[in-house]
Tab-separated table of C-alpha atoms in Angstrom:
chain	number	residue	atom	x	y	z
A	1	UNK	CA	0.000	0.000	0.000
A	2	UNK	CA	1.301	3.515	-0.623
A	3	UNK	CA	1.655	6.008	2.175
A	4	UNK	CA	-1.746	7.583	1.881
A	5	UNK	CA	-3.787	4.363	1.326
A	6	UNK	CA	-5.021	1.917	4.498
A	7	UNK	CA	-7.337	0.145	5.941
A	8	UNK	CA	-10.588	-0.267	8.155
A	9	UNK	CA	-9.879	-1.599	11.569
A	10	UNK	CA	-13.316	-1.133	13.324
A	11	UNK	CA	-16.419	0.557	12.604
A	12	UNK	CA	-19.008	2.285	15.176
A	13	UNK	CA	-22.137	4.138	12.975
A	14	UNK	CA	-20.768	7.031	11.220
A	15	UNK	CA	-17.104	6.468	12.796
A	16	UNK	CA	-14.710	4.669	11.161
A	17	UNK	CA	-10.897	3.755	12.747
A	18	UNK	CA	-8.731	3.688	10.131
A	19	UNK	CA	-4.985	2.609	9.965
A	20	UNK	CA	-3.427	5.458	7.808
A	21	UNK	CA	-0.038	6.953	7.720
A	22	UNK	CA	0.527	10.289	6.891
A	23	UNK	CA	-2.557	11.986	7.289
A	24	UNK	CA	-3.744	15.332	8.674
A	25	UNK	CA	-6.853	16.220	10.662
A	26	UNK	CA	-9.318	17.783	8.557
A	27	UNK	CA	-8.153	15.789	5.314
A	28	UNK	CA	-10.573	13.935	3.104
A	29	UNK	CA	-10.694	10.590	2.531
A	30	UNK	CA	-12.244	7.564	-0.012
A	31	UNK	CA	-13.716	4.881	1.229
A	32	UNK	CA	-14.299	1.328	0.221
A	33	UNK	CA	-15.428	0.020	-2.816
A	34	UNK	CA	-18.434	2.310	-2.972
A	35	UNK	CA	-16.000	5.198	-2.392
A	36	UNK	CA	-17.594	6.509	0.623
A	37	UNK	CA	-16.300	10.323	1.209
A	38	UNK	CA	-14.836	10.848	4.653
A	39	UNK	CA	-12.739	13.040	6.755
A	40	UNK	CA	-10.003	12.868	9.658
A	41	UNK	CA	-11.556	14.330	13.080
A	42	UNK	CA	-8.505	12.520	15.203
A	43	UNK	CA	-4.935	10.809	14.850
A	44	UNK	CA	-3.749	8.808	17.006
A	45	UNK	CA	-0.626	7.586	15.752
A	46	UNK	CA	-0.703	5.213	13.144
A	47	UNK	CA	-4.587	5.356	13.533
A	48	UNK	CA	-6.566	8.008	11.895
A	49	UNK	CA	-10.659	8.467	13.624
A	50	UNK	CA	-12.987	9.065	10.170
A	51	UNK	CA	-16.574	10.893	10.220
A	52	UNK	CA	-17.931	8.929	7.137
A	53	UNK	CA	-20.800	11.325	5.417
A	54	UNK	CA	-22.550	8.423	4.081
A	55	UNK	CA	-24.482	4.970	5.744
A	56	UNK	CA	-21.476	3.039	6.625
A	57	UNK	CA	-23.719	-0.315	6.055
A	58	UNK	CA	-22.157	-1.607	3.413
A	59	UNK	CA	-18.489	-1.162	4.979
A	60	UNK	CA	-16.321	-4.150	6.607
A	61	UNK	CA	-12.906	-4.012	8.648
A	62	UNK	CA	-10.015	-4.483	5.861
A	63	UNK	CA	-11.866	-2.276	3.096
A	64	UNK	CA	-9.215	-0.206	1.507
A	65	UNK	CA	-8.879	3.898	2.526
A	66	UNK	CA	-7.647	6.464	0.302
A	67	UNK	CA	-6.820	10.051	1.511
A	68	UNK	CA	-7.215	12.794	-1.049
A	69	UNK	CA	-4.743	15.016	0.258
Protein backbone atom coordinates (compact mmCIF):
# COMPACT_ATOMS: atom_id res chain seq x y z
CA UNK A 1 0.00 0.00 0.00
CA UNK A 2 1.30 3.51 -0.62
CA UNK A 3 1.66 6.01 2.18
CA UNK A 4 -1.75 7.58 1.88
CA UNK A 5 -3.79 4.36 1.33
CA UNK A 6 -5.02 1.92 4.50
CA UNK A 7 -7.34 0.14 5.94
CA UNK A 8 -10.59 -0.27 8.16
CA UNK A 9 -9.88 -1.60 11.57
CA UNK A 10 -13.32 -1.13 13.32
CA UNK A 11 -16.42 0.56 12.60
CA UNK A 12 -19.01 2.28 15.18
CA UNK A 13 -22.14 4.14 12.97
CA UNK A 14 -20.77 7.03 11.22
CA UNK A 15 -17.10 6.47 12.80
CA UNK A 16 -14.71 4.67 11.16
CA UNK A 17 -10.90 3.76 12.75
CA UNK A 18 -8.73 3.69 10.13
CA UNK A 19 -4.99 2.61 9.97
CA UNK A 20 -3.43 5.46 7.81
CA UNK A 21 -0.04 6.95 7.72
CA UNK A 22 0.53 10.29 6.89
CA UNK A 23 -2.56 11.99 7.29
CA UNK A 24 -3.74 15.33 8.67
CA UNK A 25 -6.85 16.22 10.66
CA UNK A 26 -9.32 17.78 8.56
CA UNK A 27 -8.15 15.79 5.31
CA UNK A 28 -10.57 13.94 3.10
CA UNK A 29 -10.69 10.59 2.53
CA UNK A 30 -12.24 7.56 -0.01
CA UNK A 31 -13.72 4.88 1.23
CA UNK A 32 -14.30 1.33 0.22
CA UNK A 33 -15.43 0.02 -2.82
CA UNK A 34 -18.43 2.31 -2.97
CA UNK A 35 -16.00 5.20 -2.39
CA UNK A 36 -17.59 6.51 0.62
CA UNK A 37 -16.30 10.32 1.21
CA UNK A 38 -14.84 10.85 4.65
CA UNK A 39 -12.74 13.04 6.75
CA UNK A 40 -10.00 12.87 9.66
CA UNK A 41 -11.56 14.33 13.08
CA UNK A 42 -8.51 12.52 15.20
CA UNK A 43 -4.94 10.81 14.85
CA UNK A 44 -3.75 8.81 17.01
CA UNK A 45 -0.63 7.59 15.75
CA UNK A 46 -0.70 5.21 13.14
CA UNK A 47 -4.59 5.36 13.53
CA UNK A 48 -6.57 8.01 11.89
CA UNK A 49 -10.66 8.47 13.62
CA UNK A 50 -12.99 9.07 10.17
CA UNK A 51 -16.57 10.89 10.22
CA UNK A 52 -17.93 8.93 7.14
CA UNK A 53 -20.80 11.32 5.42
CA UNK A 54 -22.55 8.42 4.08
CA UNK A 55 -24.48 4.97 5.74
CA UNK A 56 -21.48 3.04 6.62
CA UNK A 57 -23.72 -0.31 6.06
CA UNK A 58 -22.16 -1.61 3.41
CA UNK A 59 -18.49 -1.16 4.98
CA UNK A 60 -16.32 -4.15 6.61
CA UNK A 61 -12.91 -4.01 8.65
CA UNK A 62 -10.02 -4.48 5.86
CA UNK A 63 -11.87 -2.28 3.10
CA UNK A 64 -9.21 -0.21 1.51
CA UNK A 65 -8.88 3.90 2.53
CA UNK A 66 -7.65 6.46 0.30
CA UNK A 67 -6.82 10.05 1.51
CA UNK A 68 -7.22 12.79 -1.05
CA UNK A 69 -4.74 15.02 0.26
Amino acid sequence: MSKNTGEIIAINGPIVTVQLSEVRNGEQVRIGKLNLMGEVIRLDGKLATVQVYESTEFLCPGDIVQALG
